[in-house]
Each structure stands twice: as structure tokens, then as C-alpha cells.
Amino acid sequence: MNAQLEGKVAIVTGGASGIGRATALLFAQEGARVVVADIDGPGAEATAAQIDAVRPGAALAVRADVSSPDDCRRVVESATGTFGGLHVLFNNAGIIRRTTALDLDVEEWDRVMAVNVRSVFLMCKYAVPAMTEGGSIVNTGSGWGLKGGGNALSYCASKAAVVNMTRALAIDHARAGIRVNSVNPGDTDTPMLRDEARQLGEDWTAFASDAADRPMGRAGTPEEIARAVLFLAGDASSYVTGSALVVDGGGLA
């Protein structure tokens, strides 16, 4: 154990799968006690169980809809009540709808904004007062939060909002010792990426080949994104705040 987060308490939203699960596992490996929050309760339990198998008592699963103020408050209270504090928040929960404006229902637009944007606001609203010793907040943006993409209007808009909300949060809370940054992955081999292929009606093999069309010649892995999140969460990035870290194998370059 390198123990970069020894003694820290962390919340990971969207921790049931993909980047969230990989990050929760890495945080625990690095010494943190982790609250795994996800609307997929059994998935959150599975992640917590994987942590507990190695470090008994180091994880707590909470089923939560992070677009709900009550659920977000409950997640933070679970962290402080069970583990006695809060030092790291990884706002990772997110969804995608692969459509243009013409094909997007208003209800779908609202749901994407609720899960991808409103959740970041709500979790920060309740987490910041609990970070009495300072802390680090990492928000999951996207390469498509920094440039446009096709057939993904609501997702692009939501992730751009996350990136700039991150900057505003960083300004507001720096004097309290709280750093706020965004990690911006490119295509990463997660269940969400596979769902994108399904939404577009594309063969997964062909879709994966398109995702690999970048200088490094492949899509990312959840573990690679998790290591970037760990950097932003820990003391190695102690003078980094308001940053948008791109982790995409050179795609934006």
C-alpha cells in the first residue's frame, strides 16, 4: 500500500461500475475509507464488498439518486456519521444520451442535466461544509466538455457545465483549503461506452475501433482514469485547483 490517502474519508458517486468502481478500489488501496454511492444499489454493494474483502470495515455502500437533494445529503451524512469526517469527493455519476437536438426529448435533456450537472452542485453543497480539515473535490468532465461531439448534444452541454462549475467552485472554496478539479476522460472501456454503441445501433467491434482512433491507438481503461483522479485527490496535486485534466490518449491533441 502506497497510502497516498491514508486516514482520509472519500465519497465516490457512480461507484457501482466503470471509472467509479476502479477509483473506489484504488482509493481504498491507497488507505482511504470509501463511501460508494450509486443508484444501482447491488452494484454499489459489490464494490464495497470487494474493498471489505481486503480491508474489512473500510467501505460503505449507499444507494442514492444523486439528482435528489435528500439523497445527496444522506450520502454525506453517511460518510461523516460512519467514518467521522470527509476529505475527498469524487463526483463521477453520469449518463449519456446519443442524440441530436431534433431527436432529444425534453425529459431526456432534463434527466441528463439532473444526473450530470445538478448532482455535482448538490454533492458539493452538502460536502463542502463537512470538509472541516480542507479537502479535494474531483468532478468527472469529458473531452466533450472541452470541445463538441456529434449526436451527443445534452452530454456535451452537461460536461461543459461541469468543467466551468469546477472552476467556479475552485475560486469560491480555495481559502477554505478545498481544491476542486475536473478529470476529463476520452473514450474509456466502460459499460457506458458500450451503451453508447447500443444507443447508436452500431456494432461494438466497429464502435471500439472508432474509439481507438487517437494518437495512442486505443481507448482508455477505468484504472487509467482512476490513477488520474487519485493524483487530483491526493497531496501530490497540492497546488492544483480549478484545473481540467485531460486523460484521453492524445485525442484532443
PDB file of C-alpha atoms in Angstrom:
ATOM      1  CA  MET A   1       0.000   0.000   0.000  1.00  0.00           C
ATOM      2  CA  ASN A   2       1.390   3.391  -1.001  1.00  0.00           C
ATOM      3  CA  ALA A   3      -1.088   5.050   1.355  1.00  0.00           C
ATOM      4  CA  GLN A   4      -1.471   8.308  -0.565  1.00  0.00           C
ATOM      5  CA  LEU A   5      -4.886   8.707   1.087  1.00  0.00           C
ATOM      6  CA  GLU A   6      -4.074   7.204   4.472  1.00  0.00           C
ATOM      7  CA  GLY A   7      -6.545   8.436   7.089  1.00  0.00           C
ATOM      8  CA  LYS A   8      -8.813  10.079   4.518  1.00  0.00           C
ATOM      9  CA  VAL A   9     -12.530   9.566   4.015  1.00  0.00           C
ATOM     10  CA  ALA A  10     -13.771   9.635   0.436  1.00  0.00           C
ATOM     11  CA  ILE A  11     -17.117   9.582  -1.356  1.00  0.00           C
ATOM     12  CA  VAL A  12     -17.323   8.155  -4.869  1.00  0.00           C
ATOM     13  CA  THR A  13     -20.580   8.639  -6.757  1.00  0.00           C
ATOM     14  CA  GLY A  14     -21.312   6.309  -9.627  1.00  0.00           C
ATOM     15  CA  GLY A  15     -19.179   3.766  -7.804  1.00  0.00           C
ATOM     16  CA  ALA A  16     -21.006   0.644  -8.954  1.00  0.00           C
ATOM     17  CA  SER A  17     -19.112   0.247 -12.223  1.00  0.00           C
ATOM     18  CA  GLY A  18     -16.589   1.635 -14.664  1.00  0.00           C
ATOM     19  CA  ILE A  19     -14.433   4.588 -13.619  1.00  0.00           C
ATOM     20  CA  GLY A  20     -16.284   4.947 -10.313  1.00  0.00           C
ATOM     21  CA  ARG A  21     -15.638   1.362  -9.248  1.00  0.00           C
ATOM     22  CA  ALA A  22     -11.996   1.489 -10.333  1.00  0.00           C
ATOM     23  CA  THR A  23     -11.494   4.717  -8.390  1.00  0.00           C
ATOM     24  CA  ALA A  24     -13.215   3.448  -5.236  1.00  0.00           C
ATOM     25  CA  LEU A  25     -10.970   0.373  -5.271  1.00  0.00           C
ATOM     26  CA  LEU A  26      -7.851   2.475  -5.834  1.00  0.00           C
ATOM     27  CA  PHE A  27      -8.777   4.956  -3.101  1.00  0.00           C
ATOM     28  CA  ALA A  28      -9.188   2.076  -0.656  1.00  0.00           C
ATOM     29  CA  GLN A  29      -5.890   0.544  -1.771  1.00  0.00           C
ATOM     30  CA  GLU A  30      -4.272   3.894  -1.009  1.00  0.00           C
ATOM     31  CA  GLY A  31      -5.611   3.949   2.541  1.00  0.00           C
ATOM     32  CA  ALA A  32      -8.951   5.766   2.299  1.00  0.00           C
ATOM     33  CA  ARG A  33     -12.237   4.678   3.788  1.00  0.00           C
ATOM     34  CA  VAL A  34     -14.746   4.921   0.989  1.00  0.00           C
ATOM     35  CA  VAL A  35     -18.467   5.588   0.694  1.00  0.00           C
ATOM     36  CA  VAL A  36     -19.625   4.023  -2.574  1.00  0.00           C
ATOM     37  CA  ALA A  37     -22.787   5.771  -3.782  1.00  0.00           C
ATOM     38  CA  ASP A  38     -24.828   4.704  -6.776  1.00  0.00           C
ATOM     39  CA  ILE A  39     -28.447   4.411  -7.875  1.00  0.00           C
ATOM     40  CA  ASP A  40     -27.522   0.774  -8.608  1.00  0.00           C
ATOM     41  CA  GLY A  41     -27.645  -0.452  -5.024  1.00  0.00           C
ATOM     42  CA  PRO A  42     -26.440  -4.021  -5.679  1.00  0.00           C
ATOM     43  CA  GLY A  43     -23.584  -2.682  -7.792  1.00  0.00           C
ATOM     44  CA  ALA A  44     -22.525  -0.327  -5.007  1.00  0.00           C
ATOM     45  CA  GLU A  45     -22.695  -3.229  -2.550  1.00  0.00           C
ATOM     46  CA  ALA A  46     -20.488  -5.320  -4.840  1.00  0.00           C
ATOM     47  CA  THR A  47     -17.829  -2.594  -4.988  1.00  0.00           C
ATOM     48  CA  ALA A  48     -17.927  -2.139  -1.214  1.00  0.00           C
ATOM     49  CA  ALA A  49     -17.693  -5.894  -0.686  1.00  0.00           C
ATOM     50  CA  GLN A  50     -14.619  -6.048  -2.904  1.00  0.00           C
ATOM     51  CA  ILE A  51     -12.979  -3.395  -0.730  1.00  0.00           C
ATOM     52  CA  ASP A  52     -14.065  -5.049   2.528  1.00  0.00           C
ATOM     53  CA  ALA A  53     -12.605  -8.363   1.407  1.00  0.00           C
ATOM     54  CA  VAL A  54      -9.159  -6.764   1.622  1.00  0.00           C
ATOM     55  CA  ARG A  55      -9.754  -4.058   4.240  1.00  0.00           C
ATOM     56  CA  PRO A  56     -12.684  -5.010   6.471  1.00  0.00           C
ATOM     57  CA  GLY A  57     -14.772  -2.020   7.511  1.00  0.00           C
ATOM     58  CA  ALA A  58     -13.180   0.355   5.011  1.00  0.00           C
ATOM     59  CA  ALA A  59     -16.204   0.726   2.725  1.00  0.00           C
ATOM     60  CA  LEU A  60     -19.859   1.628   2.946  1.00  0.00           C
ATOM     61  CA  ALA A  61     -22.366   1.250   0.106  1.00  0.00           C
ATOM     62  CA  VAL A  62     -25.210   3.771  -0.155  1.00  0.00           C
ATOM     63  CA  ARG A  63     -27.945   3.523  -2.730  1.00  0.00           C
ATOM     64  CA  ALA A  64     -28.585   7.089  -3.866  1.00  0.00           C
ATOM     65  CA  ASP A  65     -30.057   9.085  -6.714  1.00  0.00           C
ATOM     66  CA  VAL A  66     -27.592  11.960  -6.818  1.00  0.00           C
ATOM     67  CA  SER A  67     -30.091  14.220  -8.557  1.00  0.00           C
ATOM     68  CA  SER A  68     -32.049  14.185  -5.259  1.00  0.00           C
ATOM     69  CA  PRO A  69     -31.109  16.731  -2.564  1.00  0.00           C
ATOM     70  CA  ASP A  70     -32.209  14.377   0.208  1.00  0.00           C
ATOM     71  CA  ASP A  71     -30.122  11.526  -1.173  1.00  0.00           C
ATOM     72  CA  CYS A  72     -27.039  13.716  -1.569  1.00  0.00           C
ATOM     73  CA  ARG A  73     -27.373  14.973   1.990  1.00  0.00           C
ATOM     74  CA  ARG A  74     -27.747  11.372   3.170  1.00  0.00           C
ATOM     75  CA  VAL A  75     -24.594  10.270   1.348  1.00  0.00           C
ATOM     76  CA  VAL A  76     -22.543  12.983   3.060  1.00  0.00           C
ATOM     77  CA  GLU A  77     -24.103  12.229   6.435  1.00  0.00           C
ATOM     78  CA  SER A  78     -23.290   8.550   5.934  1.00  0.00           C
ATOM     79  CA  ALA A  79     -19.637   9.429   5.399  1.00  0.00           C
ATOM     80  CA  THR A  80     -19.350  11.700   8.414  1.00  0.00           C
ATOM     81  CA  GLY A  81     -21.526   9.518  10.646  1.00  0.00           C
ATOM     82  CA  THR A  82     -19.792   6.249   9.810  1.00  0.00           C
ATOM     83  CA  PHE A  83     -16.195   7.362   9.285  1.00  0.00           C
ATOM     84  CA  GLY A  84     -16.057  10.626  11.243  1.00  0.00           C
ATOM     85  CA  GLY A  85     -15.251  13.124   8.514  1.00  0.00           C
ATOM     86  CA  LEU A  86     -14.883  13.832   4.813  1.00  0.00           C
ATOM     87  CA  HIS A  87     -11.761  14.708   2.842  1.00  0.00           C
ATOM     88  CA  VAL A  88     -12.322  13.639  -0.778  1.00  0.00           C
ATOM     89  CA  LEU A  89     -15.369  13.800  -3.043  1.00  0.00           C
ATOM     90  CA  PHE A  90     -15.323  12.243  -6.494  1.00  0.00           C
ATOM     91  CA  ASN A  91     -18.417  13.366  -8.417  1.00  0.00           C
ATOM     92  CA  ASN A  92     -18.447  10.691 -11.081  1.00  0.00           C
ATOM     93  CA  ALA A  93     -22.092   9.676 -11.586  1.00  0.00           C
ATOM     94  CA  GLY A  94     -23.189  10.355 -15.136  1.00  0.00           C
ATOM     95  CA  ILE A  95     -25.333   9.270 -18.055  1.00  0.00           C
ATOM     96  CA  ILE A  96     -25.285   9.881 -21.797  1.00  0.00           C
ATOM     97  CA  ARG A  97     -27.933  10.161 -24.494  1.00  0.00           C
ATOM     98  CA  ARG A  98     -26.560   9.914 -28.032  1.00  0.00           C
ATOM     99  CA  THR A  99     -28.950  12.151 -29.986  1.00  0.00           C
ATOM    100  CA  THR A 100     -29.139  15.460 -31.796  1.00  0.00           C
ATOM    101  CA  ALA A 101     -31.409  18.262 -30.595  1.00  0.00           C
ATOM    102  CA  LEU A 102     -34.059  17.137 -33.091  1.00  0.00           C
ATOM    103  CA  ASP A 103     -34.323  13.651 -31.591  1.00  0.00           C
ATOM    104  CA  LEU A 104     -33.905  14.556 -27.928  1.00  0.00           C
ATOM    105  CA  ASP A 105     -36.979  14.646 -25.703  1.00  0.00           C
ATOM    106  CA  VAL A 106     -37.213  17.478 -23.177  1.00  0.00           C
ATOM    107  CA  GLU A 107     -37.488  14.868 -20.425  1.00  0.00           C
ATOM    108  CA  GLU A 108     -34.246  13.234 -21.583  1.00  0.00           C
ATOM    109  CA  TRP A 109     -32.490  16.611 -21.627  1.00  0.00           C
ATOM    110  CA  ASP A 110     -33.662  17.279 -18.066  1.00  0.00           C
ATOM    111  CA  ARG A 111     -32.522  13.849 -16.858  1.00  0.00           C
ATOM    112  CA  VAL A 112     -29.029  14.245 -18.321  1.00  0.00           C
ATOM    113  CA  MET A 113     -28.714  17.675 -16.715  1.00  0.00           C
ATOM    114  CA  ALA A 114     -30.017  16.346 -13.406  1.00  0.00           C
ATOM    115  CA  VAL A 115     -27.586  13.435 -13.213  1.00  0.00           C
ATOM    116  CA  ASN A 116     -24.539  15.099 -14.760  1.00  0.00           C
ATOM    117  CA  VAL A 117     -24.798  18.693 -13.520  1.00  0.00           C
ATOM    118  CA  ARG A 118     -27.336  19.075 -10.705  1.00  0.00           C
ATOM    119  CA  SER A 119     -25.669  16.186  -8.850  1.00  0.00           C
ATOM    120  CA  VAL A 120     -22.310  17.973  -8.791  1.00  0.00           C
ATOM    121  CA  PHE A 121     -23.922  21.100  -7.352  1.00  0.00           C
ATOM    122  CA  LEU A 122     -25.859  19.118  -4.749  1.00  0.00           C
ATOM    123  CA  MET A 123     -22.998  16.917  -3.621  1.00  0.00           C
ATOM    124  CA  CYS A 124     -20.713  19.937  -3.286  1.00  0.00           C
ATOM    125  CA  LYS A 125     -23.402  21.880  -1.438  1.00  0.00           C
ATOM    126  CA  TYR A 126     -23.503  19.255   1.312  1.00  0.00           C
ATOM    127  CA  ALA A 127     -19.892  18.041   1.152  1.00  0.00           C
ATOM    128  CA  VAL A 128     -18.071  21.366   1.423  1.00  0.00           C
ATOM    129  CA  PRO A 129     -19.340  22.176   4.963  1.00  0.00           C
ATOM    130  CA  ALA A 130     -18.295  18.680   6.046  1.00  0.00           C
ATOM    131  CA  MET A 131     -14.710  19.200   4.827  1.00  0.00           C
ATOM    132  CA  THR A 132     -13.662  20.879   8.061  1.00  0.00           C
ATOM    133  CA  GLU A 133      -9.990  19.992   7.547  1.00  0.00           C
ATOM    134  CA  GLY A 134      -9.963  21.070   3.899  1.00  0.00           C
ATOM    135  CA  GLY A 135     -10.214  18.582   1.103  1.00  0.00           C
ATOM    136  CA  SER A 136     -10.252  17.748  -2.569  1.00  0.00           C
ATOM    137  CA  ILE A 137     -13.191  17.539  -4.949  1.00  0.00           C
ATOM    138  CA  VAL A 138     -12.776  15.894  -8.340  1.00  0.00           C
ATOM    139  CA  ASN A 139     -15.561  16.157 -10.913  1.00  0.00           C
ATOM    140  CA  THR A 140     -15.811  13.953 -13.981  1.00  0.00           C
ATOM    141  CA  GLY A 141     -15.978  16.112 -17.071  1.00  0.00           C
ATOM    142  CA  SER A 142     -15.191  14.809 -20.544  1.00  0.00           C
ATOM    143  CA  GLY A 143     -13.212  15.633 -23.645  1.00  0.00           C
ATOM    144  CA  TRP A 144     -16.637  16.594 -24.960  1.00  0.00           C
ATOM    145  CA  GLY A 145     -16.854  19.159 -22.166  1.00  0.00           C
ATOM    146  CA  LEU A 146     -13.941  20.950 -23.834  1.00  0.00           C
ATOM    147  CA  LYS A 147     -14.948  20.510 -27.476  1.00  0.00           C
ATOM    148  CA  GLY A 148     -18.076  19.451 -29.310  1.00  0.00           C
ATOM    149  CA  GLY A 149     -19.078  15.973 -30.403  1.00  0.00           C
ATOM    150  CA  GLY A 150     -21.692  14.538 -32.739  1.00  0.00           C
ATOM    151  CA  ASN A 151     -25.022  13.070 -31.679  1.00  0.00           C
ATOM    152  CA  ALA A 152     -24.442  13.965 -28.046  1.00  0.00           C
ATOM    153  CA  LEU A 153     -25.938  17.416 -27.530  1.00  0.00           C
ATOM    154  CA  SER A 154     -27.122  17.065 -23.939  1.00  0.00           C
ATOM    155  CA  TYR A 155     -23.980  15.231 -22.837  1.00  0.00           C
ATOM    156  CA  CYS A 156     -21.668  17.851 -24.365  1.00  0.00           C
ATOM    157  CA  ALA A 157     -23.642  20.661 -22.744  1.00  0.00           C
ATOM    158  CA  SER A 158     -23.687  18.937 -19.375  1.00  0.00           C
ATOM    159  CA  LYS A 159     -19.975  18.220 -19.316  1.00  0.00           C
ATOM    160  CA  ALA A 160     -19.092  21.753 -20.383  1.00  0.00           C
ATOM    161  CA  ALA A 161     -21.163  22.916 -17.431  1.00  0.00           C
ATOM    162  CA  VAL A 162     -19.242  20.581 -15.122  1.00  0.00           C
ATOM    163  CA  VAL A 163     -15.890  21.894 -16.333  1.00  0.00           C
ATOM    164  CA  ASN A 164     -16.791  25.538 -15.737  1.00  0.00           C
ATOM    165  CA  MET A 165     -18.670  24.837 -12.495  1.00  0.00           C
ATOM    166  CA  THR A 166     -15.445  23.209 -11.315  1.00  0.00           C
ATOM    167  CA  ARG A 167     -13.556  26.440 -11.947  1.00  0.00           C
ATOM    168  CA  ALA A 168     -16.143  28.496 -10.069  1.00  0.00           C
ATOM    169  CA  LEU A 169     -16.118  26.097  -7.109  1.00  0.00           C
ATOM    170  CA  ALA A 170     -12.326  26.243  -7.024  1.00  0.00           C
ATOM    171  CA  ILE A 171     -12.408  30.029  -6.738  1.00  0.00           C
ATOM    172  CA  ASP A 172     -15.110  30.035  -4.070  1.00  0.00           C
ATOM    173  CA  HIS A 173     -13.556  27.486  -1.726  1.00  0.00           C
ATOM    174  CA  ALA A 174      -9.788  27.802  -2.106  1.00  0.00           C
ATOM    175  CA  ARG A 175      -9.411  29.886   1.068  1.00  0.00           C
ATOM    176  CA  ALA A 176     -11.138  27.088   2.994  1.00  0.00           C
ATOM    177  CA  GLY A 177      -8.396  24.720   1.879  1.00  0.00           C
ATOM    178  CA  ILE A 178     -10.624  22.872  -0.582  1.00  0.00           C
ATOM    179  CA  ARG A 179      -9.281  22.188  -4.060  1.00  0.00           C
ATOM    180  CA  VAL A 180     -11.670  21.475  -6.941  1.00  0.00           C
ATOM    181  CA  ASN A 181     -10.575  19.996 -10.266  1.00  0.00           C
ATOM    182  CA  SER A 182     -12.084  18.062 -13.143  1.00  0.00           C
ATOM    183  CA  VAL A 183     -10.793  14.940 -14.824  1.00  0.00           C
ATOM    184  CA  ASN A 184     -11.750  14.791 -18.497  1.00  0.00           C
ATOM    185  CA  PRO A 185     -11.512  11.312 -19.995  1.00  0.00           C
ATOM    186  CA  GLY A 186     -11.665  10.392 -23.624  1.00  0.00           C
ATOM    187  CA  ASP A 187     -13.350   7.170 -24.708  1.00  0.00           C
ATOM    188  CA  THR A 188     -12.872   4.648 -21.921  1.00  0.00           C
ATOM    189  CA  ASP A 189     -13.880   0.982 -21.985  1.00  0.00           C
ATOM    190  CA  THR A 190     -16.776   1.110 -19.548  1.00  0.00           C
ATOM    191  CA  PRO A 191     -20.381  -0.086 -19.563  1.00  0.00           C
ATOM    192  CA  MET A 192     -21.405   3.444 -20.577  1.00  0.00           C
ATOM    193  CA  LEU A 193     -19.231   3.326 -23.691  1.00  0.00           C
ATOM    194  CA  ARG A 194     -20.820   0.026 -24.674  1.00  0.00           C
ATOM    195  CA  ASP A 195     -24.248   1.546 -24.077  1.00  0.00           C
ATOM    196  CA  GLU A 196     -23.359   4.334 -26.491  1.00  0.00           C
ATOM    197  CA  ALA A 197     -22.819   1.761 -29.235  1.00  0.00           C
ATOM    198  CA  ARG A 198     -26.200   0.266 -28.404  1.00  0.00           C
ATOM    199  CA  GLN A 199     -27.946   3.647 -28.495  1.00  0.00           C
ATOM    200  CA  LEU A 200     -26.440   4.398 -31.897  1.00  0.00           C
ATOM    201  CA  GLY A 201     -27.259   0.935 -33.218  1.00  0.00           C
ATOM    202  CA  GLU A 202     -23.610   0.265 -34.017  1.00  0.00           C
ATOM    203  CA  ASP A 203     -21.650  -2.959 -33.853  1.00  0.00           C
ATOM    204  CA  TRP A 204     -19.430  -2.918 -30.759  1.00  0.00           C
ATOM    205  CA  THR A 205     -16.305  -4.032 -32.618  1.00  0.00           C
ATOM    206  CA  ALA A 206     -16.613  -1.200 -35.134  1.00  0.00           C
ATOM    207  CA  PHE A 207     -17.516   1.293 -32.413  1.00  0.00           C
ATOM    208  CA  ALA A 208     -14.497   0.253 -30.321  1.00  0.00           C
ATOM    209  CA  SER A 209     -12.274   0.646 -33.358  1.00  0.00           C
ATOM    210  CA  ASP A 210     -13.503   4.226 -33.815  1.00  0.00           C
ATOM    211  CA  ALA A 211     -12.885   4.896 -30.103  1.00  0.00           C
ATOM    212  CA  ALA A 212      -9.281   3.785 -30.570  1.00  0.00           C
ATOM    213  CA  ASP A 213      -8.709   6.346 -33.341  1.00  0.00           C
ATOM    214  CA  ARG A 214      -6.372   8.590 -31.369  1.00  0.00           C
ATOM    215  CA  PRO A 215      -2.569   9.021 -31.170  1.00  0.00           C
ATOM    216  CA  MET A 216      -2.111   6.237 -28.616  1.00  0.00           C
ATOM    217  CA  GLY A 217      -4.222   3.902 -30.754  1.00  0.00           C
ATOM    218  CA  ARG A 218      -6.606   2.605 -28.109  1.00  0.00           C
ATOM    219  CA  ALA A 219      -9.373   3.537 -25.707  1.00  0.00           C
ATOM    220  CA  GLY A 220      -8.543   4.117 -22.066  1.00  0.00           C
ATOM    221  CA  THR A 221      -9.189   1.792 -19.152  1.00  0.00           C
ATOM    222  CA  PRO A 222     -11.094   2.699 -15.979  1.00  0.00           C
ATOM    223  CA  GLU A 223      -7.931   2.048 -13.983  1.00  0.00           C
ATOM    224  CA  GLU A 224      -6.004   4.636 -16.004  1.00  0.00           C
ATOM    225  CA  ILE A 225      -8.633   7.288 -15.313  1.00  0.00           C
ATOM    226  CA  ALA A 226      -8.692   6.286 -11.649  1.00  0.00           C
ATOM    227  CA  ARG A 227      -4.964   6.971 -11.337  1.00  0.00           C
ATOM    228  CA  ALA A 228      -5.510  10.491 -12.671  1.00  0.00           C
ATOM    229  CA  VAL A 229      -8.311  11.002 -10.158  1.00  0.00           C
ATOM    230  CA  LEU A 230      -6.002   9.797  -7.368  1.00  0.00           C
ATOM    231  CA  PHE A 231      -3.435  12.399  -8.393  1.00  0.00           C
ATOM    232  CA  LEU A 232      -6.029  15.181  -8.151  1.00  0.00           C
ATOM    233  CA  ALA A 233      -7.440  13.810  -4.889  1.00  0.00           C
ATOM    234  CA  GLY A 234      -4.143  13.488  -3.045  1.00  0.00           C
ATOM    235  CA  ASP A 235      -1.358  15.705  -1.810  1.00  0.00           C
ATOM    236  CA  ALA A 236       0.713  15.242  -4.976  1.00  0.00           C
ATOM    237  CA  SER A 237      -1.516  17.922  -6.554  1.00  0.00           C
ATOM    238  CA  SER A 238      -1.497  20.250  -3.539  1.00  0.00           C
ATOM    239  CA  TYR A 239      -1.082  23.395  -5.702  1.00  0.00           C
ATOM    240  CA  VAL A 240      -3.591  22.352  -8.365  1.00  0.00           C
ATOM    241  CA  THR A 241      -7.110  23.757  -8.301  1.00  0.00           C
ATOM    242  CA  GLY A 242      -9.542  24.878 -10.988  1.00  0.00           C
ATOM    243  CA  SER A 243      -7.776  22.603 -13.480  1.00  0.00           C
ATOM    244  CA  ALA A 244      -9.298  20.496 -16.253  1.00  0.00           C
ATOM    245  CA  LEU A 245      -7.029  17.465 -16.592  1.00  0.00           C
ATOM    246  CA  VAL A 246      -7.451  15.717 -19.944  1.00  0.00           C
ATOM    247  CA  VAL A 247      -6.827  11.948 -19.904  1.00  0.00           C
ATOM    248  CA  ASP A 248      -7.581  10.745 -23.423  1.00  0.00           C
ATOM    249  CA  GLY A 249      -4.590   9.159 -25.110  1.00  0.00           C
ATOM    250  CA  GLY A 250      -3.974  12.314 -27.116  1.00  0.00           C
ATOM    251  CA  GLY A 251      -7.458  12.575 -28.607  1.00  0.00           C
ATOM    252  CA  LEU A 252      -7.890  16.308 -28.072  1.00  0.00           C
ATOM    253  CA  ALA A 253      -4.318  16.962 -29.158  1.00  0.00           C
TER     254      ALA A 253
END
